[in-house]
Short mmCIF file of C-alpha atoms in Angstrom, two decimals:
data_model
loop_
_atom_site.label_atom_id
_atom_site.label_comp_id
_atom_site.label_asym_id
_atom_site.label_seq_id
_atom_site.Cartn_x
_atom_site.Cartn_y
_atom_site.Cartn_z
CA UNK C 1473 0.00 0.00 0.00
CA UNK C 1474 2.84 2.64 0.76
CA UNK C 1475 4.86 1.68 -2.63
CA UNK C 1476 1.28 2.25 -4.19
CA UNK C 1477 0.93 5.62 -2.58
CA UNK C 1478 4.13 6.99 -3.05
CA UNK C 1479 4.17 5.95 -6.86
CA UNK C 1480 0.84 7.81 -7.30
CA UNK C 1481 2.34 10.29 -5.64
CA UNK C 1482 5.23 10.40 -7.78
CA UNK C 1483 3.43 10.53 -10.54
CA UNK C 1484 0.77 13.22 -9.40
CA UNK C 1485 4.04 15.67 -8.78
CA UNK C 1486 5.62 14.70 -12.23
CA UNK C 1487 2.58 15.53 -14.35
CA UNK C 1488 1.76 18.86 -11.95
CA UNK C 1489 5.47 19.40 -12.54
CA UNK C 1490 5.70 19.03 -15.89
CA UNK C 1491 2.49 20.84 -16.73
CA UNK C 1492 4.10 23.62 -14.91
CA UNK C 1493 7.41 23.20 -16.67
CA UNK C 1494 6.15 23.40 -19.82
CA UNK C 1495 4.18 26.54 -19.22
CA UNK C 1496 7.27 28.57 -18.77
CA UNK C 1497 8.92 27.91 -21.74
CA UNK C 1498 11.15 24.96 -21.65
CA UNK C 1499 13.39 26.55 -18.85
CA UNK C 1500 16.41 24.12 -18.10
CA UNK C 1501 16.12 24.83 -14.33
CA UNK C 1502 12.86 23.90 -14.27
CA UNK C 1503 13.43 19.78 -15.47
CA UNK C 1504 16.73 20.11 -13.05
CA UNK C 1505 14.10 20.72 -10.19
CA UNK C 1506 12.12 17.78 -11.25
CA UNK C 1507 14.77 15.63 -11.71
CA UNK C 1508 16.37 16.25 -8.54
CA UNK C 1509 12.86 15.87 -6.60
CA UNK C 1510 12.47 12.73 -8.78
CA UNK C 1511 15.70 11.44 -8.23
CA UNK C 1512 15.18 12.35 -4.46
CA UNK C 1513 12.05 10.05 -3.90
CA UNK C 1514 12.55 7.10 -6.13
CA UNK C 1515 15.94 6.37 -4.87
CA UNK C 1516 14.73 7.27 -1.00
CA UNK C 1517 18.47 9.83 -0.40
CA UNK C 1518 18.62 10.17 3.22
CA UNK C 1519 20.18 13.92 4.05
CA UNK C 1520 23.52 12.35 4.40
CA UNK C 1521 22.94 10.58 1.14
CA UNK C 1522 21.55 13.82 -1.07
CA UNK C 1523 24.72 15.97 0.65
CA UNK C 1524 27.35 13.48 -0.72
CA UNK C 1525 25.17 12.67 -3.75
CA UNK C 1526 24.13 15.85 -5.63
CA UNK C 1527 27.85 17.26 -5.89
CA UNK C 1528 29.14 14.45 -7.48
CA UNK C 1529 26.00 14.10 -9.80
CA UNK C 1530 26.04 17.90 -10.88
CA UNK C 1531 29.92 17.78 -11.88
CA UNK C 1532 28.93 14.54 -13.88
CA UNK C 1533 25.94 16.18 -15.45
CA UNK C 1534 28.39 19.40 -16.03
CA UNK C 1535 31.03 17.21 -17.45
CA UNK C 1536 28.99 15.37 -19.72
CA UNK C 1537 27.10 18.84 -20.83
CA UNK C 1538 30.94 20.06 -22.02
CA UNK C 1539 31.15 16.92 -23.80
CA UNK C 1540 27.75 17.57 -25.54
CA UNK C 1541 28.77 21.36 -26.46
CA UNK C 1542 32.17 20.27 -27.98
CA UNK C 1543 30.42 18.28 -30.19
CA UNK C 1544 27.90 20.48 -31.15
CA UNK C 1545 30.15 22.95 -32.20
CA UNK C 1546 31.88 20.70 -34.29
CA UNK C 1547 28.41 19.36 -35.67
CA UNK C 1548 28.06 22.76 -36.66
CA UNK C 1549 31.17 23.66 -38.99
CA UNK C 1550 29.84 20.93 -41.14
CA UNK C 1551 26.84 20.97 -44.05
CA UNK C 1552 25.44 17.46 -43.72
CA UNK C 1553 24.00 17.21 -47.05
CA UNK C 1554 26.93 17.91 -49.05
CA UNK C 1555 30.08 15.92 -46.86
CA UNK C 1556 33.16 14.73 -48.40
CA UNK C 1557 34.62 11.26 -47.72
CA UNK C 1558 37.18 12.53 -45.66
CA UNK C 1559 35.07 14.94 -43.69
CA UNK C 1560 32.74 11.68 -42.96
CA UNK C 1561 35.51 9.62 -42.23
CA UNK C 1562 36.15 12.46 -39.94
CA UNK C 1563 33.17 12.78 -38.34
CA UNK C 1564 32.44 9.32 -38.10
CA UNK C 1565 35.61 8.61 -36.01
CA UNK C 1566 34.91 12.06 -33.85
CA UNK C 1567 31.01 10.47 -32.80
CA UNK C 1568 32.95 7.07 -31.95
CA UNK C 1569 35.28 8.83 -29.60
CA UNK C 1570 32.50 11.21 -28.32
CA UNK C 1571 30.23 7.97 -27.65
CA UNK C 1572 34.16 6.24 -25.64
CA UNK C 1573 34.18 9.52 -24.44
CA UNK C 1574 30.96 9.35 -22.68
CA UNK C 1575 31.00 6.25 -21.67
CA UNK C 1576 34.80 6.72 -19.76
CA UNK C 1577 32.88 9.98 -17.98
CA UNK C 1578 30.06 8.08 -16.78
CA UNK C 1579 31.94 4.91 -15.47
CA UNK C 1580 34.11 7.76 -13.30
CA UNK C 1581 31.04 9.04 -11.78
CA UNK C 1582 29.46 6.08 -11.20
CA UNK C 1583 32.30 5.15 -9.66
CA UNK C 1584 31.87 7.67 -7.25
CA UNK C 1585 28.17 7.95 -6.60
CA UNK C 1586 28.63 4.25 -5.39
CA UNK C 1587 31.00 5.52 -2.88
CA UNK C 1588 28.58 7.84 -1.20
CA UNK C 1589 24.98 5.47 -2.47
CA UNK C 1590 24.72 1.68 -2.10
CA UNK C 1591 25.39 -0.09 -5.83
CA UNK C 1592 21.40 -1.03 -5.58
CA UNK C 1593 20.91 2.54 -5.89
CA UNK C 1594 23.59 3.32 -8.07
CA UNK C 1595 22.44 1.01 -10.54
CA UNK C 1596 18.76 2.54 -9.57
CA UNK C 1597 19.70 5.42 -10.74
CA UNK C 1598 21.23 4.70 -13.63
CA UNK C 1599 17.49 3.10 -14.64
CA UNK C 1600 15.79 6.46 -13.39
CA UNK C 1601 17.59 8.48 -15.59
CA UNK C 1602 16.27 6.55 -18.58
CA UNK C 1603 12.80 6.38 -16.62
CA UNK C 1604 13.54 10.19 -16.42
CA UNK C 1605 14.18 10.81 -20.43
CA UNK C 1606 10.91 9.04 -21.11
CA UNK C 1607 9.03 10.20 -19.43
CA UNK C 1608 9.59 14.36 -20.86
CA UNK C 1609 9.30 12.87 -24.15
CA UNK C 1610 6.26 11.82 -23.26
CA UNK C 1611 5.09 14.75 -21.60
CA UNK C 1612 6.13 16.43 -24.57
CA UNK C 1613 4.49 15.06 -26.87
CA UNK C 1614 1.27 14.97 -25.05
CA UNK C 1615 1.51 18.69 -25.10
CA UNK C 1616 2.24 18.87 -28.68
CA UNK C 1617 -0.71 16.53 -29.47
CA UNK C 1618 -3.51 18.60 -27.57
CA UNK C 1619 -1.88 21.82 -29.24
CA UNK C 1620 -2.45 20.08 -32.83
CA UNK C 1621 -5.98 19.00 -32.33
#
């Protein structure tokens, strides 16, 4: 009964949440709120836990967002439509690194978080974030639907 309470509760705040979210224009802060509540309740972070956890989590989430810019700005020096061989070849090897890349960053942190969380709720967490993703899409979409129709 409490698992079945707190999920409806959990979802309740997530649609309120992202009803909200999307009413003020897509503001980044805004989905770093809900995550963190999110993340908060569905992995149950004592005090102690959320103190040790949220540093390490925000320096992999600002890690990982570098990542993302570098390769945007290298997406953008290119015109997909009309790529050479070489400048393929190029960016074909640069995605392959980002994706090593990525992966290296997140195995560090993880590394980490497990130091401060249990690994049950390390690997939670890596499911919630996933969980997380679909979840805006979703929300997103809705919105987009009803604003079609």
């Amino acid at each position: 009964m409490k698992n079945k309470t707190r999920n409806i509760v959990t979802i309740l705040f997530f649609l309120i949440g992202t009803t909200f979210f999307y009413g003020q224009n897509n503001d980044w802060e805004k989905i770093k709120s809900l995550k963190v509540a999110f993340f908060t309740e569905q992995l149950e972070l004592s005090s102690d836990e959320a103190k040790g956890f949220w540093p390490v989590y925000d320096d992999f989430e600002k890690e990982l967002h570098k990542l993302y810019d570098d390769r945007r700005e290298l997406k953008k020096k290119y015109n997909y439509n009309n790529l050479s061989e070489k400048d393929s070849k190029h960016l074909l090897e640069t995605y392959l690194e980002f994706e090593k890349q990525k992966v290296e960053i997140t195995k560090k942190h993880y590394a980490k978080i497990s130091k401060v969380l249990s690994y049950r709720k390390t690997y939670k967490l890596a499911r919630l974030e996933e969980d997380f993703k679909r979840r805006l899409i979703r929300e997103y979409r809705n919105k987009h639907k009803k604003g079609k129709q």
